[in-house]
mmCIF file of C-alpha atoms and ligand atoms in Angstrom:
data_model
loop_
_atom_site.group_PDB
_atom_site.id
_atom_site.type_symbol
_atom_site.label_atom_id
_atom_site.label_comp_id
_atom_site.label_asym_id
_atom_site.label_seq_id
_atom_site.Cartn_x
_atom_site.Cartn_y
_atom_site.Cartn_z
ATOM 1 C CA UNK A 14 0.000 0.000 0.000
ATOM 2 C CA UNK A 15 1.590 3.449 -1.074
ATOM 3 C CA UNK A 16 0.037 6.468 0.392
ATOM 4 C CA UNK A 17 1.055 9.496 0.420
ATOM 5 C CA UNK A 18 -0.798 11.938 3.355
ATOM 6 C CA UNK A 19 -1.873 16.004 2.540
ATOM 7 C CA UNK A 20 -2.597 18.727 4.957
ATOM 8 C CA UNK A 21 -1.100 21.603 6.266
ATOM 9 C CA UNK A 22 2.098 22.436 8.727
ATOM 10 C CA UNK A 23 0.671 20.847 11.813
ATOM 11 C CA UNK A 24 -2.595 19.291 10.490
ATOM 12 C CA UNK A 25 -1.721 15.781 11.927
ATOM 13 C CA UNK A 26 0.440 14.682 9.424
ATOM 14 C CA UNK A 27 3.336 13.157 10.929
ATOM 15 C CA UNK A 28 0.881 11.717 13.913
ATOM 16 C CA UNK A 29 -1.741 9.823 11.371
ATOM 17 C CA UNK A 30 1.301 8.466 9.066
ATOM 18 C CA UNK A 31 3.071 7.123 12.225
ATOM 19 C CA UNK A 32 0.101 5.066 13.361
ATOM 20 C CA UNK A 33 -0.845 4.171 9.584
ATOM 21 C CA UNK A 34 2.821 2.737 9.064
ATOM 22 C CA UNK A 35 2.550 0.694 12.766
ATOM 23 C CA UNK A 36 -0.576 -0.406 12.162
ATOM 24 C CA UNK A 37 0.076 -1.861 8.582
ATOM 25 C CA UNK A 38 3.791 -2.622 9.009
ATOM 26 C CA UNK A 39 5.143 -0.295 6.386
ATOM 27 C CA UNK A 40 7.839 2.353 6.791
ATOM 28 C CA UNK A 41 6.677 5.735 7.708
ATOM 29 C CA UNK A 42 9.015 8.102 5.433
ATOM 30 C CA UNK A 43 8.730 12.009 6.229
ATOM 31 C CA UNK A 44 11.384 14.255 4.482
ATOM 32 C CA UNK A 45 10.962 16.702 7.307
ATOM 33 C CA UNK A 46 12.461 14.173 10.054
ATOM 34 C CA UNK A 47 14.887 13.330 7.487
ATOM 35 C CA UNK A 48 16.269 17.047 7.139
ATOM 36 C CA UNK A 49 16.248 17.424 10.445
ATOM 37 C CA UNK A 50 18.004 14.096 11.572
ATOM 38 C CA UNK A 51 20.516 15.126 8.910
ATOM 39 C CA UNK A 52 20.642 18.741 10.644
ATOM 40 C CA UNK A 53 20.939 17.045 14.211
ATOM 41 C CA UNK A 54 23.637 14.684 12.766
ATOM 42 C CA UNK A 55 25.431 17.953 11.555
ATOM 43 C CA UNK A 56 25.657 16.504 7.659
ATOM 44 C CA UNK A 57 26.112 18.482 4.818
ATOM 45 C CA UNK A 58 22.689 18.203 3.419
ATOM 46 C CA UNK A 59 21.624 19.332 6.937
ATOM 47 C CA UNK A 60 23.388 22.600 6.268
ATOM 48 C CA UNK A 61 22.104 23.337 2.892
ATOM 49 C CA UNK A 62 18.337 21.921 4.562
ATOM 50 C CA UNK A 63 18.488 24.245 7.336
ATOM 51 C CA UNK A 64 19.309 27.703 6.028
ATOM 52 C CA UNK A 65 15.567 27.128 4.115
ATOM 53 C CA UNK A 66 13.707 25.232 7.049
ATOM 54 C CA UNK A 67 14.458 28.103 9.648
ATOM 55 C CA UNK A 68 12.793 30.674 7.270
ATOM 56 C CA UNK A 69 9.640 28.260 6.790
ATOM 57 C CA UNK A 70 11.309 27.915 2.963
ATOM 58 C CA UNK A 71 10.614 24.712 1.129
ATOM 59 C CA UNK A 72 13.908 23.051 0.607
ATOM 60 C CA UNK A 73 14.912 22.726 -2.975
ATOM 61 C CA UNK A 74 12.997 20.225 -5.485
ATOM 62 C CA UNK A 75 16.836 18.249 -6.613
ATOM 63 C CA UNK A 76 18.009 18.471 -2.797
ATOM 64 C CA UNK A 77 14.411 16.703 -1.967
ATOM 65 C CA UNK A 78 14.519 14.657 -4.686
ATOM 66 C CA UNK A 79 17.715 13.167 -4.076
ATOM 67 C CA UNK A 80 17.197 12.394 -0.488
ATOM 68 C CA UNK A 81 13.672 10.913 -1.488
ATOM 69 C CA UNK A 82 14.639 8.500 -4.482
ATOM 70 C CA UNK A 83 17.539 6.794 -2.263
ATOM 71 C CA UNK A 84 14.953 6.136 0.238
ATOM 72 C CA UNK A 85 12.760 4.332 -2.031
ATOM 73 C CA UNK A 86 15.579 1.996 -3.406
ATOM 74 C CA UNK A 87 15.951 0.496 0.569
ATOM 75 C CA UNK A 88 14.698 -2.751 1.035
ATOM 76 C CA UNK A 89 11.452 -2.006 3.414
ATOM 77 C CA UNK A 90 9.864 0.126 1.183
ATOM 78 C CA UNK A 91 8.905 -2.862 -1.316
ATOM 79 C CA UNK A 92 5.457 -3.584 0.153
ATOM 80 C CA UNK A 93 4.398 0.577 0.095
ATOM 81 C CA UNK A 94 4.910 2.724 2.757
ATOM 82 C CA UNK A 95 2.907 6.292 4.111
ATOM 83 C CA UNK A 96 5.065 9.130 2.720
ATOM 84 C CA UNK A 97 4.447 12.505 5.216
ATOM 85 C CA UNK A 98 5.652 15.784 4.073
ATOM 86 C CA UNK A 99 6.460 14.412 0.077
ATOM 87 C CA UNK A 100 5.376 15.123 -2.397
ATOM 88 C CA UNK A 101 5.012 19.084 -1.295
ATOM 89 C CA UNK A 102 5.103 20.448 -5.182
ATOM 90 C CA UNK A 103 3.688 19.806 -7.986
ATOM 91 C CA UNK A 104 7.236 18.847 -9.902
ATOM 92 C CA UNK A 105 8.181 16.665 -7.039
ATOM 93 C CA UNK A 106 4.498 14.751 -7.436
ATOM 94 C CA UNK A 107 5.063 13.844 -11.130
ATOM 95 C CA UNK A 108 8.466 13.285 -10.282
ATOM 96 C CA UNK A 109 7.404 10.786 -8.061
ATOM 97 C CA UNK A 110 4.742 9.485 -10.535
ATOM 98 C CA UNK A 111 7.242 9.346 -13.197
ATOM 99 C CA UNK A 112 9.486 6.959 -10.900
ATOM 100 C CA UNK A 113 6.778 4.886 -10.275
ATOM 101 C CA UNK A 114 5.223 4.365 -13.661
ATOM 102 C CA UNK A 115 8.819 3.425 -14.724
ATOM 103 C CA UNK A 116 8.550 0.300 -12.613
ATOM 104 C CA UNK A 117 4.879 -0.313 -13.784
ATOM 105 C CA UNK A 118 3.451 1.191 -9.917
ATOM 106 C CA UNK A 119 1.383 4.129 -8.985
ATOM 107 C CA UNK A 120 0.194 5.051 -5.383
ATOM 108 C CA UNK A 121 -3.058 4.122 -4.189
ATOM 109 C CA UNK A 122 -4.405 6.967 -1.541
ATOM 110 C CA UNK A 123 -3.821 10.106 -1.065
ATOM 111 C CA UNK A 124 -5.137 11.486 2.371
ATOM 112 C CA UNK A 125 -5.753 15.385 2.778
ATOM 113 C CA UNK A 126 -5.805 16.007 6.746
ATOM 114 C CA UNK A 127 -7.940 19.151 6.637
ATOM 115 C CA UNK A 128 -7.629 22.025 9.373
ATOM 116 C CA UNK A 129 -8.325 25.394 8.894
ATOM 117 C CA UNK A 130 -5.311 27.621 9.337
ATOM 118 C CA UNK A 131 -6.728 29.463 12.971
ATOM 119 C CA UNK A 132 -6.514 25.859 14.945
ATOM 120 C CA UNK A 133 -2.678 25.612 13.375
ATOM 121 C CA UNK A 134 -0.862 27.889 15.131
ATOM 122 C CA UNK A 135 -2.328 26.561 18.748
ATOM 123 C CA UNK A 136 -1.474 23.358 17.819
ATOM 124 C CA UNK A 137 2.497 24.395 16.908
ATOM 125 C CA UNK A 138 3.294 25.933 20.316
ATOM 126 C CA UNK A 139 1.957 22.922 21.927
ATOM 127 C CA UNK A 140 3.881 20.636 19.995
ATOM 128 C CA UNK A 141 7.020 17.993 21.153
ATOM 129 C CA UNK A 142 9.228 16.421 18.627
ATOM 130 C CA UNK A 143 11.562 13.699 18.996
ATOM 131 C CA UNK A 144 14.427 13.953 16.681
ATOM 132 C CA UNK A 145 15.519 10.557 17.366
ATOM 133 C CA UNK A 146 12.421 8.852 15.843
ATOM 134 C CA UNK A 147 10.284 11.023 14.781
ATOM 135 C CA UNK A 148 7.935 11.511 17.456
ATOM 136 C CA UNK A 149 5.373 14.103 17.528
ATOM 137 C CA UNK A 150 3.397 14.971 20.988
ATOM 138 C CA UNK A 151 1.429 17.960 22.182
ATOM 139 C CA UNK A 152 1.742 19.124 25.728
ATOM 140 C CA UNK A 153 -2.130 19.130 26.139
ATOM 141 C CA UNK A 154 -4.098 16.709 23.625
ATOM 142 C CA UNK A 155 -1.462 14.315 23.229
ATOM 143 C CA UNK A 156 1.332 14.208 26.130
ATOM 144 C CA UNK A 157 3.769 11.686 26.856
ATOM 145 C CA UNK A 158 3.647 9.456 29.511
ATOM 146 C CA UNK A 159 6.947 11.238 31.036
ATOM 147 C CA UNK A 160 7.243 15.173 30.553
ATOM 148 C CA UNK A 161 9.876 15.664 28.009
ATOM 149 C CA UNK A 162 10.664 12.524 26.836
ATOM 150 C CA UNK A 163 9.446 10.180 23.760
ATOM 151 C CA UNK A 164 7.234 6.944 24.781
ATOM 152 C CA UNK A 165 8.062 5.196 21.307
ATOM 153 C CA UNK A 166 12.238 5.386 21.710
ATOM 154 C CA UNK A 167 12.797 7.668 25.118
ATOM 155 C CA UNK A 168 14.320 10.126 23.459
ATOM 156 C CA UNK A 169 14.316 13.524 24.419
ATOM 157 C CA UNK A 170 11.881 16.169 23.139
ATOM 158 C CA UNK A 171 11.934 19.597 21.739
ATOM 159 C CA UNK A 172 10.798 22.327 20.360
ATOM 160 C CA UNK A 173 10.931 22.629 16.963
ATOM 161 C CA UNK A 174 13.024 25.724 15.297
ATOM 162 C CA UNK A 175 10.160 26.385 13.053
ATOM 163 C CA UNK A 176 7.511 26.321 15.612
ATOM 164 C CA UNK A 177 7.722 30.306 16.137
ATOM 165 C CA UNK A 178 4.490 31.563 15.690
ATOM 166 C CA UNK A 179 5.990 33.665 12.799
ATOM 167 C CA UNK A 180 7.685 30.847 11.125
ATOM 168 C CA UNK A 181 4.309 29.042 11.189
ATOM 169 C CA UNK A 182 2.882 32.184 9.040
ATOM 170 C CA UNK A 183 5.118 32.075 6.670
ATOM 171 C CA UNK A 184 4.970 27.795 6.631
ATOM 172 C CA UNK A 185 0.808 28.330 5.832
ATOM 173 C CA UNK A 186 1.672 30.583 3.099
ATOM 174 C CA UNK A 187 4.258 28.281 1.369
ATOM 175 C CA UNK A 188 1.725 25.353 1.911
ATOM 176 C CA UNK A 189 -0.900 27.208 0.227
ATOM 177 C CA UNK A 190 0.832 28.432 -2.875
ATOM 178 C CA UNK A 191 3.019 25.210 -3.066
ATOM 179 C CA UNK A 192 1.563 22.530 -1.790
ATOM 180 C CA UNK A 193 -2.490 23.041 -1.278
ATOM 181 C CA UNK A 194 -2.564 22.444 -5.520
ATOM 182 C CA UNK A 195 -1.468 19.332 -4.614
ATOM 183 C CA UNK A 196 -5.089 18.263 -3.547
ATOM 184 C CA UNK A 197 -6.217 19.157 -7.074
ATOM 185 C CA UNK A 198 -3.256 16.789 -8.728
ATOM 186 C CA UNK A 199 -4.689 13.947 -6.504
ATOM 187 C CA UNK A 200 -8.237 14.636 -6.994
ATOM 188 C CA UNK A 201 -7.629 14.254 -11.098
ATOM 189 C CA UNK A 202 -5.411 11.066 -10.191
ATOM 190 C CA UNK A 203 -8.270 9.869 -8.570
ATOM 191 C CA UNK A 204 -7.172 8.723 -5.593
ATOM 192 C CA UNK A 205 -7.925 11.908 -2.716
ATOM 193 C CA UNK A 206 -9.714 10.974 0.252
ATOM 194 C CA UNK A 207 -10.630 13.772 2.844
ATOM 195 C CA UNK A 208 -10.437 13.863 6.527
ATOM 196 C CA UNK A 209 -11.498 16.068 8.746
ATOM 197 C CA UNK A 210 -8.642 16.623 10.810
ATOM 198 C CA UNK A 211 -10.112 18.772 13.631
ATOM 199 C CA UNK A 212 -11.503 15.883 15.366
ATOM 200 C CA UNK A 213 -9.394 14.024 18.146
ATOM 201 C CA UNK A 214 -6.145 12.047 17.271
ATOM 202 C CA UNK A 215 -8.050 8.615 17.936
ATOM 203 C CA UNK A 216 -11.165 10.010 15.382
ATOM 204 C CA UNK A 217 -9.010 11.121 12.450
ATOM 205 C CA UNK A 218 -7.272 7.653 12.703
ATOM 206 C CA UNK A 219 -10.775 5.760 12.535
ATOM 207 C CA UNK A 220 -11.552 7.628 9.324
ATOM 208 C CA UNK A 221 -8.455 6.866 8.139
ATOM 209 C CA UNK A 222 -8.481 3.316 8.536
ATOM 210 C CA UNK A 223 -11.961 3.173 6.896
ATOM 211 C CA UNK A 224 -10.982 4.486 3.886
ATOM 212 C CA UNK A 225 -8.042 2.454 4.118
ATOM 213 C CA UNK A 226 -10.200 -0.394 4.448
ATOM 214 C CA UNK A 227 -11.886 0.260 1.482
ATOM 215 C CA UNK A 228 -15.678 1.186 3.415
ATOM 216 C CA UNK A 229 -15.572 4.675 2.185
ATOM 217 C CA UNK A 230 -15.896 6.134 -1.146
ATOM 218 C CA UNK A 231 -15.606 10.158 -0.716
HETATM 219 P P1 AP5 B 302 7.688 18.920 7.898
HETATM 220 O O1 AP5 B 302 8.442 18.336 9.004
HETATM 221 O O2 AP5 B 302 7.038 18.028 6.912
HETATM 222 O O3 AP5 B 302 6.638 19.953 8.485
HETATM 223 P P2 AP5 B 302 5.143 20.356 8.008
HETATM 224 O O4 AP5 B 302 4.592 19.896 6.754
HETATM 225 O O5 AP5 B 302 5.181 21.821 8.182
HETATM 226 O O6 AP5 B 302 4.274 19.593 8.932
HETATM 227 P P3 AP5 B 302 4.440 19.427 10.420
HETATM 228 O O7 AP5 B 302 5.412 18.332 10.746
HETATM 229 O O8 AP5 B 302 4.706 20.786 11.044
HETATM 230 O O9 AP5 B 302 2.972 19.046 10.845
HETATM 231 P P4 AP5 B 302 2.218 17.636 10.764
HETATM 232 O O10 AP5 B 302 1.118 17.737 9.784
HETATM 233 O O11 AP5 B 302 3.178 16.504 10.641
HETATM 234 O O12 AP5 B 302 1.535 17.658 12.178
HETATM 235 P P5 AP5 B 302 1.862 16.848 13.518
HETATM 236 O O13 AP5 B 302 1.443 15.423 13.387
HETATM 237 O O14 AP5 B 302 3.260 17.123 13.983
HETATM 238 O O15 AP5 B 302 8.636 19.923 7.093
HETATM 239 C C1 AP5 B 302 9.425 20.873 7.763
HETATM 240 C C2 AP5 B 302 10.232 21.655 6.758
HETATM 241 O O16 AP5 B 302 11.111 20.771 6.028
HETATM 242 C C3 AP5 B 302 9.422 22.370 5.661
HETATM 243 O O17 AP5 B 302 8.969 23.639 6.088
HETATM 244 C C4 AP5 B 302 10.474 22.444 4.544
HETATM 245 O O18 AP5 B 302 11.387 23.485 4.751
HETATM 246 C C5 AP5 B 302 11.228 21.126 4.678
HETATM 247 N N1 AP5 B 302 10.652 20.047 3.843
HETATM 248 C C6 AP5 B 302 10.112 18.874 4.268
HETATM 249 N N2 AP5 B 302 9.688 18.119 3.238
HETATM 250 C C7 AP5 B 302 9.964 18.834 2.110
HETATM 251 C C8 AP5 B 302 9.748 18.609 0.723
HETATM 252 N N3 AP5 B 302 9.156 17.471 0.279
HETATM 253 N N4 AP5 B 302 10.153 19.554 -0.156
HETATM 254 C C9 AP5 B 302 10.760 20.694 0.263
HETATM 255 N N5 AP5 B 302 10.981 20.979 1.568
HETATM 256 C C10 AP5 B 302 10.593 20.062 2.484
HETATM 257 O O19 AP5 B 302 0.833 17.568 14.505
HETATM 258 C C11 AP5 B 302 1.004 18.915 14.913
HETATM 259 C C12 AP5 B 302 0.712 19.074 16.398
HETATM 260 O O20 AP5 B 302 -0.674 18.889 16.619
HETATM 261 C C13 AP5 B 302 1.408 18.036 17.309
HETATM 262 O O21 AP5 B 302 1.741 18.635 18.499
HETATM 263 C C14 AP5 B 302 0.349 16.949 17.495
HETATM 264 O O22 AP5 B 302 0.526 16.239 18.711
HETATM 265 C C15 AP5 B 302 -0.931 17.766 17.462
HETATM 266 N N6 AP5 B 302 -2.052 17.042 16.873
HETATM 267 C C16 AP5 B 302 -2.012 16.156 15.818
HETATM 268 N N7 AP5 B 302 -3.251 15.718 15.527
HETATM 269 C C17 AP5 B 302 -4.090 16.353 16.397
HETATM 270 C C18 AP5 B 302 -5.502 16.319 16.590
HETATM 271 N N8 AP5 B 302 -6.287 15.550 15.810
HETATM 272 N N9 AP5 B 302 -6.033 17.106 17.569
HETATM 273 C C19 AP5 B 302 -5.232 17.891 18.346
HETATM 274 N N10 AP5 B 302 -3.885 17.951 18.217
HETATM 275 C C20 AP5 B 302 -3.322 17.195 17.257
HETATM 276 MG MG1 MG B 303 5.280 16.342 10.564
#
């Protein structure tokens, strides 16, 4: 199964694709926690990734690219996996279309988490990341067990650079003149599904796995 999830900076994202990818044993691939392992690890793409991440900047198409399409040749990703974050543009979706019609494949869901942009900003203040594994919490609707550090891999958590509240102005204005067509692409592809992703963490994931499950058609 090869899906590939929608939605704005902090619509749920990275939270839905990391239960998706448990739940159906398939690797949960987000070019954000890439970047930013690769900025905690000090490497040279986390240089170049960083300059544009800090202003809210999309990173380059060929950086992304790169990083993306060496990904997909690992071994795990044979059987699908939930892509968060990727495709962001519309080059890098029929990139990725292009790479997967050349080995006969195509994805088979795309999921737009929908939140209007007023409930985003609350939501990015609150918010914990793990940049061991990935981890995403929020300090009030979805808190670790321990303050601070990650249930999954007991890392520790932060704040994310980009979580200033003007950083997350200029991230909803990227998304929506870079990314948001992105629902259109999908839509003519015919494989969008919509959730309504101001509804509790435990909701959006039932909708999810319903449409996952093939019970609903919208
Ligand atoms: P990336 O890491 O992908 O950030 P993003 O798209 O801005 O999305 P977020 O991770 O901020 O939000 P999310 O939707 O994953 O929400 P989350 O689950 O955390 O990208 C960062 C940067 O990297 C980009 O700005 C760009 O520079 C670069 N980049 C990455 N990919 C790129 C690409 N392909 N091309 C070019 N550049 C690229 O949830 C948010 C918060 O809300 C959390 O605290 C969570 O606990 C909470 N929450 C989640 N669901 C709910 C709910 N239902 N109710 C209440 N709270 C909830
Ligand atoms: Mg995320």
């Amino acid at each position: 199964m090869k899906i590939v999830m929608l939605g704005a900076p902090g619509a749920g994202k990275g939270t839905q694709a990391k239960m998706i990818a448990e739940k159906y044993g398939i690797p949960h691939i987000s070019t954000g926690d890439i970047f930013r392992a690769n900025i905690k690890n000090g490497t040279e793409l986390g240089k170049k990734a960083k300059t544009y991440m800090d202003q809210g900047a999309l990173v380059p198409d060929e950086l992304t690219l790169e990083l993306i399409m060496d990904r997909f040749a690992k071994d795990d990703c044979k059987d699908g996996y939930v892509l968060d974050g990727f495709p962001r543009t519309i080059p890098q979706a029929e990139a990725l279309r292009r790479a997967l019609s050349e080995k006969g494949d195509k994805l088979d869901y795309a999921i737009n988490v929908e939140v209007p942009d007023e409930n985003i900003v609350n939501r990015m203040a609150g918010r914990r990341a793990c940049l061991s594994c990935g981890g995403t919490y929020h300090i009030v609707y979805n808190p670790t067990k321990k303050e601070g550090i990650c249930d999954a891999c007991g890392g520790e958590l932060v704040l994310r650079d980009d979580d200033k509240p003007e950083t997350v102005a200029k991230r909803l204005d990227v998304y929506h003149t870079q990314t948001q067509p992105l629902i259109e692409f999908y839509a003519g592809e015919k494989i969008l599904k919509e959730v309504d992703g101001t509804k509790d963490v435990a909701e959006v994931f039932d909708a999810i796995t319903a449409i996952l499950a093939g019970s609903v058609d919208a």
